Amino acid sequence: MAKILYNKQILPAYYQLGIRWENLPTIEPGQFVMLRLTKYIDPLLRRPFGVYKILGQGARGKGQGIEILYKVLGKGTRLMTNLKPDDEVDILGPLGNSFSAHSGKTNVIIVAGGIGIVPFYLLAKRFKKVRLLFGGRSKDDLPGLDDFKKLKIDIEVSTDDGSRGKKGLVTEIIAKQLSGNSLIYACGPQGMLKEVARIADKTGIPCYVSLDKAMACGIGACLGCAIKVKGQGPWVKSQENKSAIRNPQSAIYKMVCKDGPIFDAREIVWEEI
Ligand SMILES: Cc1cc2nc3c(=O)[nH]c(=O)nc-3n(C[C@H](O)[C@H](O)[C@H](O)COP(=O)(O)OP(=O)(O)OC[C@H]3O[C@@H](n4cnc5c(N)ncnc54)[C@H](O)[C@@H]3O)c2cc1C
Ligand code: FES
């Protein structure tokens, strides 16, 4: 159980929620928590939210709480807007994997769509040089932009309606940013992720995506967040030299909550996501 510190509306559909967390565990960029409002019976199940910031982080990296950045979508997030300081929430985490190190890549590009910006605040702070491509439907769908500006990183913004930054999709500005030494991290709507994965695949650039799937348990127990991944099925004989290889056509399921939410984009069977 944890207590609310603040719940601030930052844009018409977006809020920042500060949560005090005694004995905060180490949280890596990209990890998430499952959160439930104890005041209400419905919704019964916890909801997943990325950790946006660590609060009150001292010199030793220990924080006193976390900040969640959330978008009002359905019943649970609508009720979250009623949370007041000192209200209690039930929180489980940190859960899931985190973004892997960038192994010497010098052109690190973050591609975020709307609320998909969340996992990147902690990540961007780890790099001396990183470029953020941030897209939203309109200027009201760029939550946290001011926080990222304060990090003094390169930022390029696009909106579908042209109300801020370049008019068009964020995926339209990726190509000219790529070089031989690039690495892409992406999070956002599925259509955006698919297109980013396609561009990365075509150009041979490593790409890691954070997936968003509705989750009931968050710990790998309910199997509700399964996705199909490639090439890890049964061993077969290679046609070429008869050695044993993994059947490249085969696929298995992985759980977004336990095996993810971050995956190598090449691993995912995008047609079935
Ligand atoms: C790993 C992970 C991290 C996330 N981090 C954040 C975050 O930092 N901030 C944030 O605002 N949201 C985040 N989400 C999404 C968030 O969990 C959902 O928006 C939330 O659960 C919706 O709850 P609700 O009760 O308001 O909506 P519901 O009433 O449960 O659903 C409303 C509608 O949204 C759909 N829906 C429910 N959950 C999701 C989902 N996960 N993705 C797409 N559609 C969904 C439902 O099918 C329904 O149509 C994250 C999801 C995952 C899996
Ligand atoms: S949410 Fe239950 S297995 Fe992933």
Short mmCIF file of C-alpha atoms and ligand atoms in Angstrom, two decimals:
data_model
loop_
_atom_site.label_atom_id
_atom_site.label_comp_id
_atom_site.label_asym_id
_atom_site.label_seq_id
_atom_site.Cartn_x
_atom_site.Cartn_y
_atom_site.Cartn_z
CA MET A 1 0.00 0.00 0.00
CA ALA A 2 1.30 3.45 -0.88
CA LYS A 3 0.11 7.02 -0.35
CA ILE A 4 -0.58 9.62 -2.99
CA LEU A 5 1.58 12.74 -2.89
CA TYR A 6 -0.07 14.68 -5.72
CA ASN A 7 -2.30 14.22 -8.77
CA LYS A 8 -1.81 17.05 -11.26
CA GLN A 9 -3.63 17.55 -14.54
CA ILE A 10 -1.05 18.62 -17.12
CA LEU A 11 -3.13 18.41 -20.32
CA PRO A 12 -6.87 17.83 -20.90
CA ALA A 13 -6.48 14.01 -20.85
CA TYR A 14 -3.19 13.57 -18.97
CA TYR A 15 -2.21 13.58 -15.30
CA GLN A 16 0.96 13.21 -13.26
CA LEU A 17 0.50 11.11 -10.14
CA GLY A 18 3.11 11.21 -7.37
CA ILE A 19 3.20 8.15 -5.10
CA ARG A 20 5.21 7.85 -1.89
CA TRP A 21 6.91 4.46 -1.71
CA GLU A 22 8.68 3.38 1.49
CA ASN A 23 11.89 1.40 0.81
CA LEU A 24 11.69 2.02 -2.90
CA PRO A 25 13.32 -0.86 -4.78
CA THR A 26 15.70 -0.25 -7.68
CA ILE A 27 13.67 0.55 -10.78
CA GLU A 28 15.18 0.30 -14.25
CA PRO A 29 14.01 2.34 -17.29
CA GLY A 30 11.10 0.59 -18.98
CA GLN A 31 9.76 -1.24 -15.92
CA PHE A 32 6.15 -0.83 -14.84
CA VAL A 33 3.86 -1.24 -11.82
CA MET A 34 0.35 -2.66 -11.43
CA LEU A 35 -1.89 -0.21 -9.60
CA ARG A 36 -5.33 -0.57 -7.98
CA LEU A 37 -7.56 1.99 -6.36
CA THR A 38 -8.46 0.59 -2.93
CA LYS A 39 -11.42 3.01 -2.48
CA TYR A 40 -13.41 1.21 -5.18
CA ILE A 41 -14.41 -2.41 -5.76
CA ASP A 42 -14.72 -1.88 -9.50
CA PRO A 43 -12.35 -2.07 -11.35
CA LEU A 44 -11.24 -5.11 -9.37
CA LEU A 45 -8.04 -5.73 -11.28
CA ARG A 46 -4.89 -3.66 -11.08
CA ARG A 47 -3.89 -1.65 -14.17
CA PRO A 48 -0.36 -1.44 -15.62
CA PHE A 49 1.51 1.89 -15.65
CA GLY A 50 5.10 2.66 -16.56
CA VAL A 51 7.33 4.38 -14.03
CA TYR A 52 7.88 7.88 -15.42
CA LYS A 53 10.10 9.41 -12.73
CA ILE A 54 11.80 8.49 -9.49
CA LEU A 55 10.96 11.14 -6.89
CA GLY A 56 13.40 12.72 -4.46
CA GLN A 57 16.33 10.75 -5.82
CA GLY A 58 19.40 11.38 -3.64
CA ALA A 59 23.09 11.08 -4.43
CA ARG A 60 23.00 7.32 -4.01
CA GLY A 61 20.19 6.97 -6.49
CA LYS A 62 17.62 5.99 -3.81
CA GLY A 63 14.23 7.60 -4.31
CA GLN A 64 11.29 8.21 -2.01
CA GLY A 65 8.59 7.53 -4.48
CA ILE A 66 7.60 7.39 -8.13
CA GLU A 67 5.68 9.47 -10.59
CA ILE A 68 3.21 7.94 -13.00
CA LEU A 69 2.11 9.83 -16.08
CA TYR A 70 -1.32 8.62 -17.15
CA LYS A 71 -3.87 9.18 -19.87
CA VAL A 72 -7.58 9.04 -19.04
CA LEU A 73 -8.93 6.17 -21.14
CA GLY A 74 -11.63 4.14 -19.38
CA LYS A 75 -13.17 3.50 -15.98
CA GLY A 76 -9.99 2.91 -13.95
CA THR A 77 -8.07 5.91 -15.23
CA ARG A 78 -11.18 8.12 -14.93
CA LEU A 79 -11.44 7.19 -11.24
CA MET A 80 -7.71 7.84 -10.81
CA THR A 81 -8.37 11.52 -11.51
CA ASN A 82 -10.24 11.65 -8.15
CA LEU A 83 -7.15 10.60 -6.15
CA LYS A 84 -6.09 13.17 -3.54
CA PRO A 85 -2.95 13.54 -1.39
CA ASP A 86 -2.84 10.86 1.36
CA ASP A 87 -5.30 8.54 -0.44
CA GLU A 88 -4.01 4.98 -0.57
CA VAL A 89 -3.35 2.82 -3.63
CA ASP A 90 -2.31 -0.79 -3.94
CA ILE A 91 0.87 -1.05 -5.97
CA LEU A 92 2.76 -4.09 -7.23
CA GLY A 93 6.20 -3.80 -8.81
CA PRO A 94 8.56 -3.03 -10.29
CA LEU A 95 7.64 -5.54 -12.99
CA GLY A 96 8.92 -6.54 -16.40
CA ASN A 97 12.27 -6.18 -18.12
CA SER A 98 14.11 -2.97 -18.94
CA PHE A 99 15.84 -1.39 -21.93
CA SER A 100 19.18 -3.03 -22.59
CA ALA A 101 22.43 -1.05 -22.81
CA HIS A 102 23.19 0.46 -26.19
CA SER A 103 26.51 -1.32 -26.81
CA GLY A 104 28.49 1.56 -28.26
CA LYS A 105 25.84 2.94 -30.63
CA THR A 106 26.37 6.69 -31.02
CA ASN A 107 23.10 7.68 -32.69
CA VAL A 108 20.46 6.68 -30.15
CA ILE A 109 16.94 7.55 -31.31
CA ILE A 110 13.85 7.40 -29.14
CA VAL A 111 10.53 7.30 -30.98
CA ALA A 112 7.50 7.99 -28.79
CA GLY A 113 3.82 8.35 -29.64
CA GLY A 114 1.54 10.10 -27.10
CA ILE A 115 1.51 8.31 -23.74
CA GLY A 116 4.26 6.05 -25.15
CA ILE A 117 6.67 8.72 -23.88
CA VAL A 118 6.49 7.28 -20.33
CA PRO A 119 9.36 4.73 -20.32
CA PHE A 120 11.79 7.20 -21.85
CA TYR A 121 12.29 9.82 -19.15
CA LEU A 122 14.43 7.51 -17.01
CA LEU A 123 16.11 6.10 -20.12
CA ALA A 124 16.98 9.48 -21.70
CA LYS A 125 18.65 10.56 -18.45
CA ARG A 126 21.15 7.71 -18.88
CA PHE A 127 22.51 8.97 -22.19
CA LYS A 128 24.86 11.89 -22.79
CA LYS A 129 23.50 12.20 -26.30
CA VAL A 130 20.11 11.00 -27.47
CA ARG A 131 17.51 12.23 -29.94
CA LEU A 132 13.77 12.16 -29.19
CA LEU A 133 11.20 11.99 -31.98
CA PHE A 134 7.88 12.66 -30.26
CA GLY A 135 4.56 12.45 -32.08
CA GLY A 136 0.98 13.03 -31.02
CA ARG A 137 -2.43 13.58 -32.56
CA SER A 138 -2.33 17.24 -31.55
CA LYS A 139 -0.45 19.57 -29.19
CA ASP A 140 -2.61 18.15 -26.38
CA ASP A 141 -1.14 14.67 -26.93
CA LEU A 142 2.49 15.46 -26.13
CA PRO A 143 2.54 14.77 -22.38
CA GLY A 144 5.83 15.41 -20.59
CA LEU A 145 7.35 17.41 -23.45
CA ASP A 146 8.43 20.17 -21.04
CA ASP A 147 10.23 17.61 -18.82
CA PHE A 148 12.22 16.35 -21.80
CA LYS A 149 13.10 19.90 -22.88
CA LYS A 150 14.71 20.39 -19.47
CA LEU A 151 16.99 17.39 -20.16
CA LYS A 152 18.48 19.45 -23.01
CA ILE A 153 18.39 16.62 -25.51
CA ASP A 154 17.65 16.91 -29.23
CA ILE A 155 13.87 16.82 -29.74
CA GLU A 156 11.81 16.75 -32.89
CA VAL A 157 8.04 17.00 -32.52
CA SER A 158 5.28 16.10 -34.95
CA THR A 159 1.51 16.21 -34.71
CA ASP A 160 -1.11 14.72 -37.02
CA ASP A 161 -2.95 18.05 -37.23
CA GLY A 162 0.13 20.30 -37.31
CA SER A 163 -0.82 22.11 -34.08
CA ARG A 164 2.78 21.67 -32.84
CA GLY A 165 5.99 20.74 -34.64
CA LYS A 166 5.93 19.13 -38.09
CA LYS A 167 2.53 18.15 -39.52
CA GLY A 168 2.31 14.41 -40.09
CA LEU A 169 3.21 11.12 -38.48
CA VAL A 170 6.29 10.70 -36.30
CA THR A 171 7.33 7.72 -38.43
CA GLU A 172 7.73 10.09 -41.41
CA ILE A 173 10.67 11.85 -39.74
CA ILE A 174 12.66 8.76 -38.72
CA ALA A 175 14.37 7.90 -42.01
CA LYS A 176 16.47 11.05 -42.28
CA GLN A 177 17.71 10.59 -38.68
CA LEU A 178 19.22 7.17 -39.29
CA SER A 179 22.90 6.44 -39.79
CA GLY A 180 25.01 3.27 -39.72
CA ASN A 181 25.54 3.59 -35.98
CA SER A 182 21.92 4.07 -34.95
CA LEU A 183 19.79 2.31 -32.37
CA ILE A 184 16.06 2.84 -31.99
CA TYR A 185 13.89 2.58 -28.86
CA ALA A 186 10.15 2.96 -29.46
CA CYS A 187 6.87 3.01 -27.54
CA GLY A 188 3.46 4.15 -28.69
CA PRO A 189 0.37 2.99 -30.60
CA GLN A 190 0.63 -0.36 -32.36
CA GLY A 191 0.46 1.13 -35.87
CA MET A 192 3.40 3.38 -35.06
CA LEU A 193 5.43 0.52 -33.60
CA LYS A 194 4.78 -1.68 -36.63
CA GLU A 195 6.03 1.06 -38.95
CA VAL A 196 9.11 1.77 -36.81
CA ALA A 197 9.89 -1.98 -36.77
CA ARG A 198 9.50 -2.13 -40.56
CA ILE A 199 11.89 0.82 -41.09
CA ALA A 200 14.44 -0.68 -38.66
CA ASP A 201 14.24 -4.06 -40.35
CA LYS A 202 14.67 -2.57 -43.82
CA THR A 203 17.70 -0.53 -42.77
CA GLY A 204 19.21 -3.24 -40.53
CA ILE A 205 19.14 -0.98 -37.47
CA PRO A 206 18.61 -2.57 -34.04
CA CYS A 207 15.26 -1.61 -32.55
CA TYR A 208 13.67 -2.30 -29.17
CA VAL A 209 9.97 -1.69 -28.64
CA SER A 210 7.92 -1.47 -25.45
CA LEU A 211 4.54 -3.11 -26.04
CA ASP A 212 1.20 -2.10 -24.56
CA LYS A 213 -1.24 -4.96 -23.98
CA ALA A 214 -4.18 -5.02 -21.60
CA MET A 215 -3.04 -6.93 -18.50
CA ALA A 216 -4.97 -8.72 -15.79
CA CYS A 217 -2.22 -10.00 -13.47
CA GLY A 218 1.11 -8.49 -14.60
CA ILE A 219 3.13 -11.45 -13.35
CA GLY A 220 2.76 -14.13 -16.01
CA ALA A 221 -0.07 -16.07 -14.31
CA CYS A 222 -3.19 -15.38 -16.41
CA LEU A 223 -1.63 -15.70 -19.92
CA GLY A 224 -3.85 -12.81 -21.03
CA CYS A 225 -1.03 -10.73 -22.52
CA ALA A 226 0.49 -13.40 -24.80
CA ILE A 227 2.10 -12.37 -28.09
CA LYS A 228 3.58 -14.50 -30.86
CA VAL A 229 7.36 -14.33 -31.33
CA LYS A 230 9.44 -15.81 -34.14
CA GLY A 231 11.87 -18.55 -34.70
CA GLN A 232 12.18 -20.19 -31.33
CA GLY A 233 10.12 -23.27 -31.96
CA PRO A 234 11.27 -26.88 -32.21
CA TRP A 235 14.69 -27.85 -33.57
CA VAL A 236 14.64 -29.01 -37.22
CA LYS A 237 17.29 -30.21 -39.68
CA SER A 238 18.72 -27.49 -41.93
CA GLN A 239 18.02 -28.12 -45.65
CA GLU A 240 21.52 -26.88 -46.48
CA ASN A 241 23.83 -28.95 -44.30
CA LYS A 242 21.47 -31.08 -42.16
CA SER A 243 22.66 -29.40 -38.94
CA ALA A 244 20.07 -28.72 -36.24
CA ILE A 245 18.52 -25.24 -36.40
CA ARG A 246 15.49 -23.59 -34.88
CA ASN A 247 12.60 -23.73 -37.34
CA PRO A 248 12.52 -20.14 -38.68
CA GLN A 249 8.85 -20.50 -39.60
CA SER A 250 7.82 -21.63 -36.15
CA ALA A 251 6.59 -19.31 -33.45
CA ILE A 252 5.98 -19.47 -29.74
CA TYR A 253 4.15 -17.24 -27.30
CA LYS A 254 5.70 -14.87 -24.82
CA MET A 255 4.02 -12.85 -22.08
CA VAL A 256 4.30 -9.07 -22.43
CA CYS A 257 4.20 -8.67 -18.64
CA LYS A 258 6.87 -11.22 -17.71
CA ASP A 259 9.08 -11.56 -20.82
CA GLY A 260 8.56 -7.90 -21.84
CA PRO A 261 7.22 -5.30 -22.08
CA ILE A 262 10.40 -4.61 -24.09
CA PHE A 263 11.19 -6.82 -27.06
CA ASP A 264 13.67 -6.83 -29.91
CA ALA A 265 11.43 -5.67 -32.79
CA ARG A 266 12.75 -8.47 -35.04
CA GLU A 267 11.42 -11.06 -32.61
CA ILE A 268 7.76 -10.10 -32.90
CA VAL A 269 5.27 -11.59 -35.37
CA TRP A 270 3.84 -8.17 -36.26
CA GLU A 271 1.05 -9.53 -38.48
CA GLU A 272 -0.52 -11.13 -35.42
CA ILE A 273 -0.08 -8.47 -32.82
C1 LIG B 1 3.40 -2.25 -19.67
C2 LIG B 1 2.34 -1.19 -19.76
C3 LIG B 1 2.63 0.08 -19.34
C4 LIG B 1 1.65 1.07 -19.44
N1 LIG B 1 1.98 2.32 -19.00
C5 LIG B 1 1.06 3.29 -19.06
C6 LIG B 1 1.38 4.59 -18.59
O1 LIG B 1 2.50 4.85 -18.13
N2 LIG B 1 0.42 5.55 -18.64
C7 LIG B 1 -0.84 5.28 -19.15
O2 LIG B 1 -1.68 6.18 -19.18
N3 LIG B 1 -1.16 4.06 -19.60
C8 LIG B 1 -0.25 3.06 -19.56
N4 LIG B 1 -0.58 1.81 -20.00
C9 LIG B 1 -1.96 1.60 -20.48
C10 LIG B 1 -2.90 1.50 -19.28
O3 LIG B 1 -2.60 0.34 -18.55
C11 LIG B 1 -4.35 1.48 -19.73
O4 LIG B 1 -4.65 2.71 -20.34
C12 LIG B 1 -5.29 1.29 -18.54
O5 LIG B 1 -5.14 -0.02 -18.05
C13 LIG B 1 -6.71 1.54 -18.93
O6 LIG B 1 -7.49 1.28 -17.80
P1 LIG B 1 -8.97 1.84 -17.69
O7 LIG B 1 -9.63 1.13 -16.54
O8 LIG B 1 -8.98 3.32 -17.66
O9 LIG B 1 -9.60 1.42 -19.05
P2 LIG B 1 -10.59 0.19 -19.31
O10 LIG B 1 -11.95 0.64 -18.89
O11 LIG B 1 -10.01 -1.06 -18.76
O12 LIG B 1 -10.49 0.13 -20.87
C14 LIG B 1 -10.95 1.19 -21.70
C15 LIG B 1 -10.66 0.82 -23.14
O13 LIG B 1 -9.23 0.75 -23.34
C16 LIG B 1 -8.84 -0.56 -23.75
N5 LIG B 1 -7.58 -0.86 -23.02
C17 LIG B 1 -7.44 -1.26 -21.74
N6 LIG B 1 -6.15 -1.44 -21.42
C18 LIG B 1 -5.45 -1.15 -22.54
C19 LIG B 1 -4.09 -1.17 -22.88
N7 LIG B 1 -3.16 -1.54 -22.03
N8 LIG B 1 -3.75 -0.81 -24.13
C20 LIG B 1 -4.66 -0.45 -25.04
N9 LIG B 1 -5.98 -0.43 -24.79
C21 LIG B 1 -6.37 -0.78 -23.56
C22 LIG B 1 -9.97 -1.47 -23.36
O14 LIG B 1 -10.02 -2.59 -24.22
C23 LIG B 1 -11.18 -0.56 -23.55
O15 LIG B 1 -11.53 -0.47 -24.90
C24 LIG B 1 0.37 0.79 -19.94
C25 LIG B 1 0.08 -0.50 -20.36
C26 LIG B 1 1.05 -1.47 -20.29
C27 LIG B 1 0.74 -2.86 -20.75
S1 FES B 2 -1.04 -10.07 -17.58
FE1 FES B 2 -1.34 -12.05 -16.80
S2 FES B 2 0.13 -13.18 -17.90
FE2 FES B 2 0.54 -11.17 -18.49
#
